[in-house]
Every structure is written in structure tokens, then in C-alpha cells.
XYZ file of N, CA, C and O in Angstrom:
256
model
N -89.420 129.263 -36.757
C -89.240 128.144 -37.493
C -88.419 127.020 -36.831
O -87.536 127.257 -36.250
N -88.965 125.704 -37.112
C -88.385 124.578 -36.433
C -87.156 124.280 -37.222
O -87.149 124.423 -38.463
N -86.222 123.626 -36.624
C -85.035 123.203 -37.273
C -85.136 122.286 -38.646
O -84.618 122.529 -39.680
N -86.265 121.449 -38.324
C -86.503 120.559 -39.598
C -87.071 121.362 -40.640
O -86.737 121.320 -41.858
N -87.709 122.386 -40.384
C -88.335 123.326 -41.475
C -87.222 124.275 -42.101
O -87.066 124.281 -43.291
N -86.384 124.620 -41.290
C -85.227 125.359 -41.802
C -84.279 124.483 -42.554
O -83.933 125.057 -43.894
N -83.975 123.410 -42.270
C -83.257 122.365 -43.316
C -83.858 122.140 -44.470
O -83.249 122.323 -45.326
N -85.157 121.892 -44.396
C -85.927 121.521 -45.687
C -85.840 122.965 -46.561
O -85.747 122.700 -47.914
N -86.071 123.944 -46.047
C -85.947 125.304 -46.791
C -84.625 125.461 -47.373
O -84.381 125.898 -48.485
N -83.662 125.229 -46.639
C -82.230 125.502 -47.041
C -81.960 124.690 -48.241
O -81.357 124.891 -49.157
N -82.293 123.339 -48.178
C -82.098 122.378 -49.257
C -82.933 122.668 -50.478
O -82.231 122.563 -51.699
N -84.049 123.173 -50.339
C -84.663 123.678 -51.565
C -84.035 125.032 -52.157
O -84.027 124.926 -53.453
N -83.605 125.802 -51.429
C -82.760 127.049 -52.009
C -81.465 126.425 -52.818
O -81.372 126.666 -54.134
N -80.868 125.629 -52.111
C -79.664 124.908 -52.960
C -79.995 124.266 -54.146
O -79.263 124.216 -55.056
N -81.285 123.361 -54.012
C -81.624 122.609 -55.173
C -82.046 123.587 -56.386
O -81.732 123.392 -57.492
N -82.571 124.616 -56.161
C -83.172 125.637 -57.046
C -82.045 126.293 -57.734
O -82.013 126.554 -58.824
N -80.878 126.458 -56.944
C -79.589 127.222 -57.515
C -78.721 126.404 -57.948
O -77.537 126.786 -58.499
N -78.720 124.995 -58.052
C -77.893 123.989 -58.393
C -77.849 124.032 -60.021
O -78.946 123.984 -60.670
N -76.641 124.044 -60.355
C -76.435 124.019 -61.932
C -75.692 122.844 -62.462
O -74.982 122.821 -63.292
N -75.724 121.713 -61.523
C -75.178 120.551 -61.892
C -73.760 120.459 -61.289
O -73.513 119.376 -60.444
N -72.818 121.233 -61.617
C -71.392 121.144 -61.104
C -71.109 122.371 -60.072
O -70.109 122.292 -59.518
N -71.968 123.297 -60.083
C -71.886 124.545 -59.220
C -73.093 124.911 -58.758
O -74.179 124.806 -59.458
N -73.295 125.903 -57.795
C -74.398 126.479 -57.245
C -74.254 127.923 -57.450
O -73.287 128.619 -57.012
N -75.332 128.698 -58.088
C -75.197 130.109 -58.114
C -75.806 130.673 -56.905
O -76.693 130.057 -56.274
N -75.120 131.667 -56.337
C -75.432 132.329 -54.981
C -76.949 132.767 -54.872
O -77.584 132.613 -54.036
N -77.258 133.357 -56.165
C -78.669 134.010 -56.268
C -78.978 134.118 -57.715
O -78.161 134.841 -58.449
N -79.943 133.553 -58.162
C -80.108 133.277 -59.574
C -80.415 134.655 -60.167
O -79.939 134.905 -61.426
N -80.872 135.604 -59.647
C -81.105 136.950 -60.358
C -79.972 137.938 -60.165
O -79.805 138.770 -61.025
N -79.131 137.772 -59.058
C -78.073 138.760 -58.854
C -76.766 138.180 -59.305
O -75.943 139.086 -59.855
N -76.487 136.990 -59.098
C -75.231 136.554 -59.468
C -75.261 135.110 -60.232
O -75.406 134.147 -59.757
N -75.328 135.273 -61.642
C -75.678 134.164 -62.440
C -74.434 133.179 -62.627
O -74.392 132.353 -63.384
N -73.153 133.468 -62.005
C -72.157 132.472 -62.093
C -71.665 132.033 -60.809
O -72.254 132.203 -59.861
N -70.643 131.195 -60.979
C -70.070 130.597 -59.775
C -69.030 131.590 -59.192
O -68.251 132.370 -59.711
N -69.137 131.599 -57.649
C -68.297 132.861 -57.030
C -67.474 131.967 -56.011
O -67.956 131.119 -55.364
N -66.179 132.398 -55.711
C -65.399 131.608 -54.825
C -65.900 131.546 -53.446
O -66.108 130.374 -52.936
N -66.119 132.659 -52.597
C -66.666 132.470 -51.227
C -67.914 131.800 -51.273
O -68.061 130.992 -50.320
N -68.889 131.887 -52.049
C -70.058 131.367 -52.108
C -69.976 129.881 -52.332
O -70.654 129.186 -51.640
N -69.290 129.699 -53.227
C -69.037 128.026 -53.431
C -68.548 127.413 -52.225
O -68.793 126.258 -51.800
N -67.489 128.086 -51.553
C -66.892 127.401 -50.412
C -67.908 127.385 -49.146
O -68.048 126.011 -48.579
N -68.757 128.312 -49.060
C -69.754 128.166 -47.997
C -71.064 127.324 -48.458
O -71.390 126.431 -47.563
N -70.980 127.182 -49.687
C -72.175 126.235 -50.283
C -71.705 124.740 -49.803
O -72.432 123.843 -49.490
N -70.440 124.555 -50.191
C -69.816 123.291 -50.136
C -69.944 122.746 -48.433
O -70.085 121.605 -48.188
N -69.671 123.786 -47.523
C -69.621 123.561 -46.299
C -71.142 123.046 -45.968
O -71.231 122.155 -45.083
N -72.011 123.780 -46.247
C -73.436 123.271 -46.038
C -73.742 121.918 -46.817
O -74.517 121.091 -46.015
N -73.425 121.756 -47.948
C -73.839 120.666 -48.662
C -73.207 119.384 -48.185
O -73.753 118.322 -48.108
N -71.988 119.613 -47.514
C -71.330 118.195 -46.778
C -72.210 117.691 -45.747
O -71.992 116.615 -45.318
N -73.044 118.492 -45.200
C -74.026 117.902 -44.052
C -75.113 117.040 -44.675
O -75.750 116.216 -44.024
N -75.479 117.328 -46.004
C -76.491 116.456 -46.695
C -75.952 115.589 -47.818
O -76.731 114.658 -48.123
N -75.005 116.004 -48.581
C -74.588 115.382 -49.665
C -73.031 115.575 -49.967
O -72.753 116.437 -50.616
N -72.175 114.787 -49.443
C -70.690 114.917 -49.400
C -70.182 114.938 -50.899
O -69.319 115.671 -51.254
N -70.809 114.167 -51.810
C -70.333 113.919 -53.210
C -70.672 115.130 -53.874
O -69.731 115.670 -54.701
N -71.650 115.935 -53.458
C -72.113 117.179 -54.349
C -71.205 118.283 -53.772
O -70.751 119.143 -54.338
N -70.909 118.233 -52.476
C -70.181 119.226 -51.788
C -68.522 119.202 -52.487
O -67.962 120.015 -52.924
N -68.151 117.966 -52.690
C -66.895 117.881 -53.392
C -66.887 118.174 -54.982
O -65.996 118.923 -55.292
N -68.042 118.114 -55.602
C -68.133 118.535 -56.979
C -68.152 119.958 -57.050
O -67.577 120.505 -57.789
N -68.725 120.568 -55.986
C -68.854 122.096 -55.887
C -67.405 122.611 -55.848
O -66.891 123.538 -56.565
N -66.628 122.182 -54.944
C -65.058 122.609 -54.813
C -64.402 122.201 -56.112
O -63.448 122.827 -56.400
N -64.436 121.011 -56.705
C -63.807 120.457 -57.733
C -64.111 121.519 -58.870
O -63.378 121.991 -59.513
N -65.215 121.849 -58.999
C -65.683 122.843 -60.144
C -65.209 124.155 -59.975
O -64.530 124.774 -60.915
N -65.141 124.633 -58.727
C -64.492 125.808 -58.360
C -62.883 125.886 -58.671
O -62.460 126.826 -59.376
N -62.207 124.980 -58.266
C -60.715 124.716 -58.536
C -60.524 124.769 -59.993
O -59.540 125.224 -60.455
N -61.366 124.059 -60.872
C -61.101 123.746 -62.252
C -61.351 125.288 -62.946
O -60.545 125.449 -63.928
N -61.987 126.086 -62.535
C -62.416 127.227 -63.156
C -61.208 128.331 -62.741
O -61.275 129.410 -63.168
N -60.257 127.985 -61.679
C -59.099 128.949 -61.340
C -58.147 129.072 -62.231
O -57.563 128.207 -63.055
């Protein structure tokens, strides 16, 4: 798989699992926001959408 294809596929997964202010790690297995998953999601999102990455972390901290 080429890097561009991998990036496109990763973005699609994040988009599919996006719930507005947080990202579900896996829609069928984990229907809620989870600490580690949100942190790793924010790391990935910061490469494509810094504002959305910040929203992910803000949402996470708001729930603590």
C-alpha cells in the first residue's frame, strides 16, 4: 500500500468513528471515549487537523 493510500484510509477510519467531540476507537467494540485511544487519536489528528485534535483532548479532559 502506498503512503497516500494509507493516509486516505486512516482518515476515513477516523471520520467514520468521529462523534463530533470525540472519536470512538471501534464502533462495534468500544462505543465510548477511552483515555489512551483518544490520546493516540489526537496524535494522529494533529497531522491533518490541529483544531480537531485539540477538541479530542479537551473532550477527554472534560470527562475526567
